[in-house]
PDB file of C-alpha atoms in Angstrom:
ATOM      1  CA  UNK A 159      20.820   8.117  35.220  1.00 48.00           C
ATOM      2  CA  UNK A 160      20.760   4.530  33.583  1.00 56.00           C
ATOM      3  CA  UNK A 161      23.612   2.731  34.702  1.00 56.00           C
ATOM      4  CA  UNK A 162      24.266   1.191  31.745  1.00 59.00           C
ATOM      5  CA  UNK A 163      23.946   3.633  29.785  1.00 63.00           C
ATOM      6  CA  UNK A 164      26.643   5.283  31.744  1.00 58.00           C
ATOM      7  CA  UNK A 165      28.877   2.467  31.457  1.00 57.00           C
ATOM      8  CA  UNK A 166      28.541   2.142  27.873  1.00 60.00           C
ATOM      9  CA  UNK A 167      29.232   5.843  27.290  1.00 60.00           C
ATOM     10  CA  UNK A 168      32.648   5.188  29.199  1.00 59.00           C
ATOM     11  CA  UNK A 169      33.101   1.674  27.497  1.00 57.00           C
ATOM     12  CA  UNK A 170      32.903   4.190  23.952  1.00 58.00           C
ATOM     13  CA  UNK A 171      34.759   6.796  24.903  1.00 59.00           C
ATOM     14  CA  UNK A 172      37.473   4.105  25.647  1.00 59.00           C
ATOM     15  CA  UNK A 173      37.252   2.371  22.250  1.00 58.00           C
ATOM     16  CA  UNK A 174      36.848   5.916  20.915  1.00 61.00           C
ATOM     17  CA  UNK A 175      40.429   6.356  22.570  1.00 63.00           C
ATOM     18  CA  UNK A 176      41.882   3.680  21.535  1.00 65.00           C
ATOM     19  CA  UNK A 177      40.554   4.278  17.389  1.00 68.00           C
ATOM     20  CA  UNK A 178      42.955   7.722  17.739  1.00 70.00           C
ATOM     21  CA  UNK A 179      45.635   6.190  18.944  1.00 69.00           C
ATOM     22  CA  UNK A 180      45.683   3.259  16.027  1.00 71.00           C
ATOM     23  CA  UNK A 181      45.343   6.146  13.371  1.00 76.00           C
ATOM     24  CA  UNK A 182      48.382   8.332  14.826  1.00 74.00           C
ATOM     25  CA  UNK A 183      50.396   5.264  14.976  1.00 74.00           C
ATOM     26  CA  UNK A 184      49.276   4.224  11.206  1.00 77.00           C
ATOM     27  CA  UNK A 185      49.931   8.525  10.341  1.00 80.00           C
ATOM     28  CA  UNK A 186      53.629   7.600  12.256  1.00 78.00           C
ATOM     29  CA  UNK A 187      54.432   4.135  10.673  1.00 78.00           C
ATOM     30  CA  UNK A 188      53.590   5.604   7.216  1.00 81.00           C
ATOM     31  CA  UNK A 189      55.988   8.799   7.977  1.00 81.00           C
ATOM     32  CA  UNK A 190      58.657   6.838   9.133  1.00 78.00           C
ATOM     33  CA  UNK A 191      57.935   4.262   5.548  1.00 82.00           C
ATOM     34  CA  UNK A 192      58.030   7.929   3.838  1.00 85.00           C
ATOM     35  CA  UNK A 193      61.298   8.919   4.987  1.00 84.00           C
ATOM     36  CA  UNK A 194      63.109   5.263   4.834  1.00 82.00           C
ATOM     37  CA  UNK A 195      63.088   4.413   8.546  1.00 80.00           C
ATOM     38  CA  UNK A 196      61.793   1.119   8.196  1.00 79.00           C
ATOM     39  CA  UNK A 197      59.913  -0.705   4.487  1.00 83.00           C
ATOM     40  CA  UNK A 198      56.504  -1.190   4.605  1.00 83.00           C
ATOM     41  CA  UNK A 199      57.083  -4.830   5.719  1.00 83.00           C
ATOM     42  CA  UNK A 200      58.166  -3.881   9.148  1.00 81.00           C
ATOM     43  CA  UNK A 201      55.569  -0.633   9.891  1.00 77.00           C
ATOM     44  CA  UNK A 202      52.615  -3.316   8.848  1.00 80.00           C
ATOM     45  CA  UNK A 203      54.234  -5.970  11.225  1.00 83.00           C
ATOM     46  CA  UNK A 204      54.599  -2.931  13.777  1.00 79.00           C
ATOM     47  CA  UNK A 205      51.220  -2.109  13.461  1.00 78.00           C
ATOM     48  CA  UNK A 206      49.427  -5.457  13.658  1.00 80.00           C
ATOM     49  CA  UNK A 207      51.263  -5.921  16.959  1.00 81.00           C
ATOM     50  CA  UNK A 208      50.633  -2.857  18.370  1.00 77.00           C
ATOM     51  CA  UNK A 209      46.698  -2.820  17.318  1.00 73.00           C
ATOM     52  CA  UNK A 210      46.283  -6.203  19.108  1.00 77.00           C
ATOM     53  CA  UNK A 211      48.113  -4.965  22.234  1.00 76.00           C
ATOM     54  CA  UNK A 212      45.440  -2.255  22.268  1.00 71.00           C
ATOM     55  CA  UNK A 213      42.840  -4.784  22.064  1.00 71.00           C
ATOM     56  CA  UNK A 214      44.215  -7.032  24.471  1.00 74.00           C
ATOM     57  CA  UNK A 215      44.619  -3.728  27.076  1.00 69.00           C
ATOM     58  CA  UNK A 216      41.163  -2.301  26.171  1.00 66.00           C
ATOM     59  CA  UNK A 217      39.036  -5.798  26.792  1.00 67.00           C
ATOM     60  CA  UNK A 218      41.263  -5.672  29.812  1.00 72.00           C
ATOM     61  CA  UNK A 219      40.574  -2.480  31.218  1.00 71.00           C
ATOM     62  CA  UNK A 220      37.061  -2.808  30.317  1.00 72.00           C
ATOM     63  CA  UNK A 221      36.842  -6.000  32.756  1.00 79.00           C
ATOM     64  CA  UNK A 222      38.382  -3.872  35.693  1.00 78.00           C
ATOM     65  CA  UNK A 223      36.880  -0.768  34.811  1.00 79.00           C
ATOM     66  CA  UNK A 224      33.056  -3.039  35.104  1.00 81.00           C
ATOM     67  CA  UNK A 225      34.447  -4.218  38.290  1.00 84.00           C
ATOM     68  CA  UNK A 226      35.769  -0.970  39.858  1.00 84.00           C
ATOM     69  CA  UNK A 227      32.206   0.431  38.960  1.00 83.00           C
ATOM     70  CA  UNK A 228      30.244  -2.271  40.447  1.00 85.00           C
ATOM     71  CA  UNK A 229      32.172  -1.985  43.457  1.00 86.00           C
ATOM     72  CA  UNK A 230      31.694   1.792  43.798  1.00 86.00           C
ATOM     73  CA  UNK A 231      27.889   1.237  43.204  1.00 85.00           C
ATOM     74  CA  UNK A 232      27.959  -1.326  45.885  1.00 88.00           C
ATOM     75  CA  UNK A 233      29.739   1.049  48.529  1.00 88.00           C
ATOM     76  CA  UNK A 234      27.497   3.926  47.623  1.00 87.00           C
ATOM     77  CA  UNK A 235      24.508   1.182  48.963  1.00 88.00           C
ATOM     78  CA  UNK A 236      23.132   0.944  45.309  1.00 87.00           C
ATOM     79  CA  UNK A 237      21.594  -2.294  45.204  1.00 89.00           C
ATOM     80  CA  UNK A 238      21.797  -4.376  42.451  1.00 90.00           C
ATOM     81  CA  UNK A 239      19.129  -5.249  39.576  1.00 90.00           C
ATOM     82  CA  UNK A 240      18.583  -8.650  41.351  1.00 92.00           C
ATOM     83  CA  UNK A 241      17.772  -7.307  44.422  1.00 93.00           C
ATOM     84  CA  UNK A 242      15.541  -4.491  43.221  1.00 94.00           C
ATOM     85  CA  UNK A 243      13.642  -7.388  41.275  1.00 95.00           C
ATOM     86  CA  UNK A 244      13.955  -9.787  44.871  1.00 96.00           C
ATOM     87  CA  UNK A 245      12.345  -6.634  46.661  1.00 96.00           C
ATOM     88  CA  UNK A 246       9.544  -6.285  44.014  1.00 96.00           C
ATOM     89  CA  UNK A 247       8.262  -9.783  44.620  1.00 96.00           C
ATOM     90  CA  UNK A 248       8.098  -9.318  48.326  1.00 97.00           C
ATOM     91  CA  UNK A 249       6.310  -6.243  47.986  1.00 97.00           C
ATOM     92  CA  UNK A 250       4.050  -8.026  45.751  1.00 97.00           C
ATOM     93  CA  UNK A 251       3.369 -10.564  47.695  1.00 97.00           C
ATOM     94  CA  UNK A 252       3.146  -8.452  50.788  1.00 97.00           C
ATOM     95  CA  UNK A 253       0.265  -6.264  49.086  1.00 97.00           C
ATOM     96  CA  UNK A 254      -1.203  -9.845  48.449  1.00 97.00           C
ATOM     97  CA  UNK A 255      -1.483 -10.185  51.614  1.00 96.00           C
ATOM     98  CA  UNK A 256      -2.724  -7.017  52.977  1.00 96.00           C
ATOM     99  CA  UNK A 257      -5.749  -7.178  49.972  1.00 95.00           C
ATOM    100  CA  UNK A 258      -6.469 -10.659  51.267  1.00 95.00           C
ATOM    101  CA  UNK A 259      -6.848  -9.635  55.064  1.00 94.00           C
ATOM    102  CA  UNK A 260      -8.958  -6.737  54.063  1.00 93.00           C
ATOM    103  CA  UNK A 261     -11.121  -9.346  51.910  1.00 93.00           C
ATOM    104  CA  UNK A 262     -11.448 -11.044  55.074  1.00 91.00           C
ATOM    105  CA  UNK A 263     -12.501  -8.266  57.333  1.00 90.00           C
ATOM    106  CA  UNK A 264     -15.045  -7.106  55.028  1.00 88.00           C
ATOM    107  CA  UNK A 265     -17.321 -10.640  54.433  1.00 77.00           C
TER     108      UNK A 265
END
């Protein structure tokens, strides 16, 4: 499985998460406007605030959630893009090598 892919799936089902729980806070605001709780003023003052917190949390948790996941991929001994890609080169050059000494043995 693509690891990024994975980690975007979670990254969406987090902002999916966090779209709900803006629209049942806007369905409770305009309830509580409805039956005279508090004017519009307040529930669109209430709301701003509270939809930045969420965005504030969510880039948050996304952060730790990236680093959490990078560190579980580390203990599980999955290396890293930059090492797969170090490891390709010195396989390259190693089969470089190897063509070049049978080159050798054959003249």
């Amino acid at each position: 499985m693509d690891n990024d892919n994975l980690i975007n799936q979670l990254l969406m089902l987090g902002v999916g998460t966090t779209s709900i729980v803006a629209e049942k806070l806007k369905e409770a605001s305009d309830e509580w406007v409805k039956n005279g709780t508090i004017n519009p003023d307040q529930a669109k003052n209430m709301m701003d605030d509270l939809v930045e917190k969420l965005k504030t949390e969510q880039g948050s948790f996304d952060e730790q959630f990236q680093r959490q996941l990078r560190n579980l991929l580390m203990d599980w001994g999955v290396p890293r893009q930059s090492e797969m890609d170090e490891l390709r080169g010195r396989l390259d050059r190693l089969e470089r090598q190897v063509r070049d000494l049978e080159n050798k043995l054959w003249r």
